[in-house]
PDB file of C-alpha atoms in Angstrom:
ATOM      1  CA  MET A   1     113.110  91.450 106.342  1.00  0.00           C
ATOM      2  CA  ALA A   2     109.462  91.971 105.315  1.00  0.00           C
ATOM      3  CA  ALA A   3     108.141  93.005 102.129  1.00  0.00           C
ATOM      4  CA  ASN A   4     106.597  96.702 101.709  1.00  0.00           C
ATOM      5  CA  PHE A   5     103.041  97.310 100.626  1.00  0.00           C
ATOM      6  CA  ASN A   6     102.965 100.506  98.224  1.00  0.00           C
ATOM      7  CA  VAL A   7     100.495 103.041  97.304  1.00  0.00           C
ATOM      8  CA  ILE A   8     102.376 105.314  94.676  1.00  0.00           C
ATOM      9  CA  THR A   9     100.419 108.344  93.793  1.00  0.00           C
ATOM     10  CA  PHE A  10     100.557 110.898  90.956  1.00  0.00           C
ATOM     11  CA  THR A  11      98.592 113.952  91.289  1.00  0.00           C
ATOM     12  CA  LYS A  12      98.403 117.588  89.819  1.00  0.00           C
ATOM     13  CA  ARG A  13      98.582 119.117  92.814  1.00  0.00           C
ATOM     14  CA  ILE A  14     100.446 118.009  96.130  1.00  0.00           C
ATOM     15  CA  ILE A  15      98.239 115.814  98.528  1.00  0.00           C
ATOM     16  CA  ASP A  16      96.894 117.640 101.533  1.00  0.00           C
ATOM     17  CA  LEU A  17      99.072 115.858 104.083  1.00  0.00           C
ATOM     18  CA  THR A  18      97.002 117.518 107.188  1.00  0.00           C
ATOM     19  CA  TRP A  19      93.735 116.292 105.724  1.00  0.00           C
ATOM     20  CA  LEU A  20      95.437 112.674 104.964  1.00  0.00           C
ATOM     21  CA  PHE A  21      96.557 112.264 108.410  1.00  0.00           C
ATOM     22  CA  GLU A  22      93.128 113.305 109.598  1.00  0.00           C
ATOM     23  CA  ALA A  23      91.416 110.871 107.192  1.00  0.00           C
ATOM     24  CA  VAL A  24      93.598 107.979 108.543  1.00  0.00           C
ATOM     25  CA  GLN A  25      92.797 109.069 112.422  1.00  0.00           C
ATOM     26  CA  GLU A  26      88.949 109.212 111.576  1.00  0.00           C
ATOM     27  CA  ARG A  27      89.303 105.547 110.114  1.00  0.00           C
ATOM     28  CA  GLY A  28      90.383 104.384 113.697  1.00  0.00           C
ATOM     29  CA  TYR A  29      94.456 104.291 112.791  1.00  0.00           C
ATOM     30  CA  ASN A  30      96.654 106.051 115.300  1.00  0.00           C
ATOM     31  CA  ALA A  31      99.190 107.411 112.826  1.00  0.00           C
ATOM     32  CA  ASN A  32     102.590 109.087 114.462  1.00  0.00           C
ATOM     33  CA  ILE A  33     105.498 110.954 112.257  1.00  0.00           C
ATOM     34  CA  ASN A  34     108.698 109.899 113.835  1.00  0.00           C
ATOM     35  CA  GLN A  35     111.173 111.605 111.715  1.00  0.00           C
ATOM     36  CA  ILE A  36     111.330 114.209 108.535  1.00  0.00           C
ATOM     37  CA  GLU A  37     114.135 114.525 106.136  1.00  0.00           C
ATOM     38  CA  SER A  38     114.578 116.274 102.745  1.00  0.00           C
ATOM     39  CA  ILE A  39     117.250 115.524 100.340  1.00  0.00           C
ATOM     40  CA  GLY A  40     118.421 117.269  97.181  1.00  0.00           C
ATOM     41  CA  ASN A  41     118.428 114.148  94.803  1.00  0.00           C
ATOM     42  CA  TRP A  42     117.871 110.423  94.824  1.00  0.00           C
ATOM     43  CA  GLU A  43     121.629 109.999  95.498  1.00  0.00           C
ATOM     44  CA  PHE A  44     120.752 111.294  98.903  1.00  0.00           C
ATOM     45  CA  ASN A  45     123.068 114.504  98.582  1.00  0.00           C
ATOM     46  CA  ASP A  46     122.222 117.606 100.958  1.00  0.00           C
ATOM     47  CA  LEU A  47     120.453 115.252 103.675  1.00  0.00           C
ATOM     48  CA  ILE A  48     118.571 117.460 106.174  1.00  0.00           C
ATOM     49  CA  ASN A  49     117.006 116.085 109.192  1.00  0.00           C
ATOM     50  CA  HIS A  50     113.632 118.467 110.359  1.00  0.00           C
ATOM     51  CA  PRO A  51     111.792 118.192 113.643  1.00  0.00           C
ATOM     52  CA  HIS A  52     109.246 115.862 113.468  1.00  0.00           C
ATOM     53  CA  ASP A  53     106.762 118.514 114.156  1.00  0.00           C
ATOM     54  CA  VAL A  54     107.648 120.637 111.564  1.00  0.00           C
ATOM     55  CA  GLU A  55     104.719 122.602 110.042  1.00  0.00           C
ATOM     56  CA  ILE A  56     103.731 120.762 106.967  1.00  0.00           C
ATOM     57  CA  ALA A  57     103.372 124.218 105.228  1.00  0.00           C
ATOM     58  CA  GLU A  58     107.407 124.432 105.710  1.00  0.00           C
ATOM     59  CA  VAL A  59     107.643 120.756 104.132  1.00  0.00           C
ATOM     60  CA  LEU A  60     105.681 121.728 101.264  1.00  0.00           C
ATOM     61  CA  GLU A  61     107.613 124.714 100.572  1.00  0.00           C
ATOM     62  CA  LEU A  62     110.952 122.573 100.320  1.00  0.00           C
ATOM     63  CA  LEU A  63     109.058 120.321  98.049  1.00  0.00           C
ATOM     64  CA  GLU A  64     108.247 123.280  95.918  1.00  0.00           C
ATOM     65  CA  MET A  65     112.118 124.217  95.754  1.00  0.00           C
ATOM     66  CA  GLY A  66     112.942 120.947  94.262  1.00  0.00           C
ATOM     67  CA  ARG A  67     113.804 118.828  97.292  1.00  0.00           C
ATOM     68  CA  ILE A  68     112.423 115.081  98.148  1.00  0.00           C
ATOM     69  CA  ILE A  69     110.979 114.812 101.398  1.00  0.00           C
ATOM     70  CA  LEU A  70     110.903 111.696 103.326  1.00  0.00           C
ATOM     71  CA  ILE A  71     108.451 111.001 106.184  1.00  0.00           C
ATOM     72  CA  PHE A  72     109.372 108.274 108.758  1.00  0.00           C
ATOM     73  CA  GLY A  73     106.604 107.197 111.046  1.00  0.00           C
ATOM     74  CA  GLU A  74     104.142 104.524 112.393  1.00  0.00           C
ATOM     75  CA  VAL A  75     100.444 103.607 111.945  1.00  0.00           C
ATOM     76  CA  GLN A  76      99.412 101.018 114.422  1.00  0.00           C
ATOM     77  CA  SER A  77     102.928 100.405 115.512  1.00  0.00           C
ATOM     78  CA  ASN A  78     103.718  99.533 111.743  1.00  0.00           C
ATOM     79  CA  LYS A  79     106.457 101.388 110.203  1.00  0.00           C
ATOM     80  CA  PHE A  80     106.025 103.433 107.179  1.00  0.00           C
ATOM     81  CA  VAL A  81     107.834 105.812 104.979  1.00  0.00           C
ATOM     82  CA  MET A  82     106.392 108.354 102.658  1.00  0.00           C
ATOM     83  CA  ARG A  83     108.250 109.957  99.860  1.00  0.00           C
ATOM     84  CA  LEU A  84     106.914 113.160  98.328  1.00  0.00           C
ATOM     85  CA  SER A  85     108.465 114.345  94.815  1.00  0.00           C
ATOM     86  CA  LYS A  86     107.894 116.917  92.265  1.00  0.00           C
ATOM     87  CA  THR A  87     108.949 116.335  88.717  1.00  0.00           C
ATOM     88  CA  GLY A  88     107.852 118.999  86.201  1.00  0.00           C
ATOM     89  CA  THR A  89     104.022 119.660  86.999  1.00  0.00           C
ATOM     90  CA  THR A  90     103.508 116.139  88.552  1.00  0.00           C
ATOM     91  CA  TYR A  91     103.662 115.553  92.292  1.00  0.00           C
ATOM     92  CA  GLU A  92     104.487 111.907  93.361  1.00  0.00           C
ATOM     93  CA  THR A  93     103.478 110.489  96.804  1.00  0.00           C
ATOM     94  CA  GLY A  94     104.561 107.023  97.709  1.00  0.00           C
ATOM     95  CA  LEU A  95     103.823 105.256 100.641  1.00  0.00           C
ATOM     96  CA  SER A  96     105.727 102.204 101.823  1.00  0.00           C
ATOM     97  CA  LEU A  97     104.118 100.190 104.886  1.00  0.00           C
ATOM     98  CA  ASP A  98     106.424  97.561 106.332  1.00  0.00           C
ATOM     99  CA  THR A  99     104.526  94.288 106.401  1.00  0.00           C
ATOM    100  CA  LYS A 100     106.592  92.554 109.149  1.00  0.00           C
ATOM    101  CA  TYR A 101     103.630  92.330 111.626  1.00  0.00           C
ATOM    102  CA  ILE A 102     100.746  92.529 109.165  1.00  0.00           C
ATOM    103  CA  ASP A 103     101.771  89.653 106.686  1.00  0.00           C
ATOM    104  CA  TYR A 104      98.692  89.112 105.373  1.00  0.00           C
ATOM    105  CA  LEU A 105      99.359  92.162 103.623  1.00  0.00           C
ATOM    106  CA  ASP A 106     102.299  90.640 102.059  1.00  0.00           C
ATOM    107  CA  CYS A 107     100.208  89.027  99.379  1.00  0.00           C
ATOM    108  CA  ASP A 108     100.360  89.804  95.598  1.00  0.00           C
ATOM    109  CA  THR A 109      96.467  89.085  95.122  1.00  0.00           C
ATOM    110  CA  LEU A 110      93.173  90.455  96.459  1.00  0.00           C
ATOM    111  CA  ASN A 111      91.350  88.021  98.676  1.00  0.00           C
ATOM    112  CA  ASP A 112      88.887  88.382 101.397  1.00  0.00           C
ATOM    113  CA  VAL A 113      91.402  89.709 103.895  1.00  0.00           C
ATOM    114  CA  THR A 114      93.322  92.301 101.695  1.00  0.00           C
ATOM    115  CA  ARG A 115      90.335  93.559  99.356  1.00  0.00           C
ATOM    116  CA  PRO A 116      88.863  95.875 102.381  1.00  0.00           C
ATOM    117  CA  ILE A 117      92.076  97.357 102.720  1.00  0.00           C
ATOM    118  CA  TYR A 118      92.762  98.135  99.076  1.00  0.00           C
ATOM    119  CA  ASP A 119      88.978  99.335  99.051  1.00  0.00           C
ATOM    120  CA  GLU A 120      89.737 101.736 101.926  1.00  0.00           C
ATOM    121  CA  ILE A 121      92.808 103.208 100.074  1.00  0.00           C
ATOM    122  CA  SER A 122      90.843 103.336  96.929  1.00  0.00           C
ATOM    123  CA  ASN A 123      87.780 105.322  98.702  1.00  0.00           C
ATOM    124  CA  LEU A 124      90.162 107.896 100.029  1.00  0.00           C
ATOM    125  CA  LEU A 125      91.755 108.317  96.575  1.00  0.00           C
ATOM    126  CA  LEU A 126      88.683 108.626  95.083  1.00  0.00           C
ATOM    127  CA  SER A 127      87.166 111.019  97.687  1.00  0.00           C
ATOM    128  CA  SER A 128      85.751 114.346  96.544  1.00  0.00           C
ATOM    129  CA  LYS A 129      89.013 115.828  98.303  1.00  0.00           C
ATOM    130  CA  MET A 130      91.239 113.765  95.939  1.00  0.00           C
ATOM    131  CA  VAL A 131      89.635 112.617  92.834  1.00  0.00           C
ATOM    132  CA  ASN A 132      89.920 115.778  90.830  1.00  0.00           C
ATOM    133  CA  ASN A 133      93.521 116.091  91.573  1.00  0.00           C
ATOM    134  CA  LEU A 134      94.329 112.232  90.973  1.00  0.00           C
ATOM    135  CA  LEU A 135      96.301 111.298  87.705  1.00  0.00           C
ATOM    136  CA  VAL A 136      96.759 107.629  88.664  1.00  0.00           C
ATOM    137  CA  SER A 137      97.509 105.470  91.902  1.00  0.00           C
ATOM    138  CA  ALA A 138      99.243 102.067  91.835  1.00  0.00           C
ATOM    139  CA  LEU A 139      98.854  99.666  94.689  1.00  0.00           C
ATOM    140  CA  GLY A 140     100.592  96.418  95.436  1.00  0.00           C
ATOM    141  CA  VAL A 141     103.594  94.770  97.091  1.00  0.00           C
ATOM    142  CA  GLU A 142     107.087  96.161  96.191  1.00  0.00           C
ATOM    143  CA  VAL A 143     105.519  98.520  93.650  1.00  0.00           C
ATOM    144  CA  VAL A 144     107.593  99.958  90.730  1.00  0.00           C
ATOM    145  CA  VAL A 145     106.166 102.648  88.712  1.00  0.00           C
ATOM    146  CA  ASP A 146     107.344 105.802  87.259  1.00  0.00           C
ATOM    147  CA  TYR A 147     104.808 108.352  85.867  1.00  0.00           C
ATOM    148  CA  ASP A 148     104.583 109.159  82.178  1.00  0.00           C
ATOM    149  CA  GLU A 149     101.781 110.952  80.501  1.00  0.00           C
ATOM    150  CA  ASP A 150     101.653 108.099  78.180  1.00  0.00           C
ATOM    151  CA  PHE A 151      99.918 105.663  80.404  1.00  0.00           C
ATOM    152  CA  ASN A 152     100.574 102.659  78.164  1.00  0.00           C
ATOM    153  CA  LYS A 153     104.174 103.151  78.717  1.00  0.00           C
ATOM    154  CA  MET A 154     103.810 103.757  82.317  1.00  0.00           C
ATOM    155  CA  TYR A 155     101.669 100.697  82.559  1.00  0.00           C
ATOM    156  CA  LEU A 156     104.370  98.367  80.424  1.00  0.00           C
ATOM    157  CA  ASN A 157     107.265  99.319  82.378  1.00  0.00           C
ATOM    158  CA  SER A 158     105.310  98.975  86.008  1.00  0.00           C
ATOM    159  CA  HIS A 159     105.981  95.790  88.119  1.00  0.00           C
ATOM    160  CA  ASN A 160     103.833  94.216  90.933  1.00  0.00           C
ATOM    161  CA  VAL A 161     100.694  96.639  90.743  1.00  0.00           C
ATOM    162  CA  VAL A 162      97.610  94.823  92.180  1.00  0.00           C
ATOM    163  CA  ARG A 163      95.494  97.421  91.625  1.00  0.00           C
ATOM    164  CA  TRP A 164      95.274 101.011  89.286  1.00  0.00           C
ATOM    165  CA  VAL A 165      93.154 103.760  90.636  1.00  0.00           C
ATOM    166  CA  PHE A 166      92.256 106.638  88.222  1.00  0.00           C
ATOM    167  CA  GLY A 167      91.120 110.040  88.902  1.00  0.00           C
ATOM    168  CA  THR A 168      88.358 111.971  87.254  1.00  0.00           C
ATOM    169  CA  GLN A 169      90.363 113.077  84.129  1.00  0.00           C
ATOM    170  CA  GLU A 170      92.267 109.924  83.577  1.00  0.00           C
ATOM    171  CA  GLY A 171      89.478 107.680  84.626  1.00  0.00           C
ATOM    172  CA  ALA A 172      87.307 108.936  81.735  1.00  0.00           C
ATOM    173  CA  GLY A 173      89.728 107.605  79.124  1.00  0.00           C
ATOM    174  CA  LYS A 174      89.057 103.988  77.612  1.00  0.00           C
ATOM    175  CA  ARG A 175      91.140 101.646  78.962  1.00  0.00           C
ATOM    176  CA  ASP A 176      92.427  98.291  77.934  1.00  0.00           C
ATOM    177  CA  LEU A 177      94.764  96.881  80.492  1.00  0.00           C
ATOM    178  CA  MET A 178      95.906  93.439  79.797  1.00  0.00           C
ATOM    179  CA  GLY A 179      95.447  91.284  82.920  1.00  0.00           C
ATOM    180  CA  TYR A 180      93.257  93.628  84.747  1.00  0.00           C
ATOM    181  CA  THR A 181      89.554  93.860  85.157  1.00  0.00           C
ATOM    182  CA  ARG A 182      87.565  97.237  85.700  1.00  0.00           C
ATOM    183  CA  VAL A 183      85.914  96.584  88.892  1.00  0.00           C
ATOM    184  CA  ALA A 184      84.457 100.242  89.304  1.00  0.00           C
ATOM    185  CA  ALA A 185      84.712 103.336  88.012  1.00  0.00           C
ATOM    186  CA  GLY A 186      88.416 104.513  88.064  1.00  0.00           C
ATOM    187  CA  ILE A 187      89.319 101.104  89.577  1.00  0.00           C
ATOM    188  CA  TRP A 188      91.519  98.196  87.760  1.00  0.00           C
ATOM    189  CA  ASP A 189      92.130  95.208  89.545  1.00  0.00           C
ATOM    190  CA  ARG A 190      95.008  92.449  88.674  1.00  0.00           C
ATOM    191  CA  GLU A 191      93.263  89.463  87.396  1.00  0.00           C
ATOM    192  CA  THR A 192      94.378  86.296  89.216  1.00  0.00           C
TER     193      THR A 192
END
């Protein structure tokens, strides 16, 4: 079984999924949704299967009602799962991409092959469409991170984060991330 490359993003408003899928398509990646599920909680109670072509607005309504949304699909024939949830006023969008057929992405460091992928994702996160909405995003393989308004707590309790990306509001703050280097405005990479 391969590892998962993760992008876990915390925002003030839900990410516009239509825009996100269009942005992926514009970059030459063919992304398809195969299945959509919603669950009542992380114990997977009250599982409901939805048609894969359901309107995005309907999915987001379920999210606002407290349900957790799971979107299963493929990008360039590589399987992914997108998880959408809301806690209080913070939205979490987690993307897990199976590295079974893209083993070069199953790497816990940035190198000449992985850096362009991290940069492309960071550019999406810091685009004019996202940056003002973005609180923080964690990228890496098998990332574990839970949102906390106290970033130091979140940082100390996180695992496997190769890159942190901060939005306008969070990125403006002074940071001292031990083991990470600021490589651009709002972007911190793990030191090798």
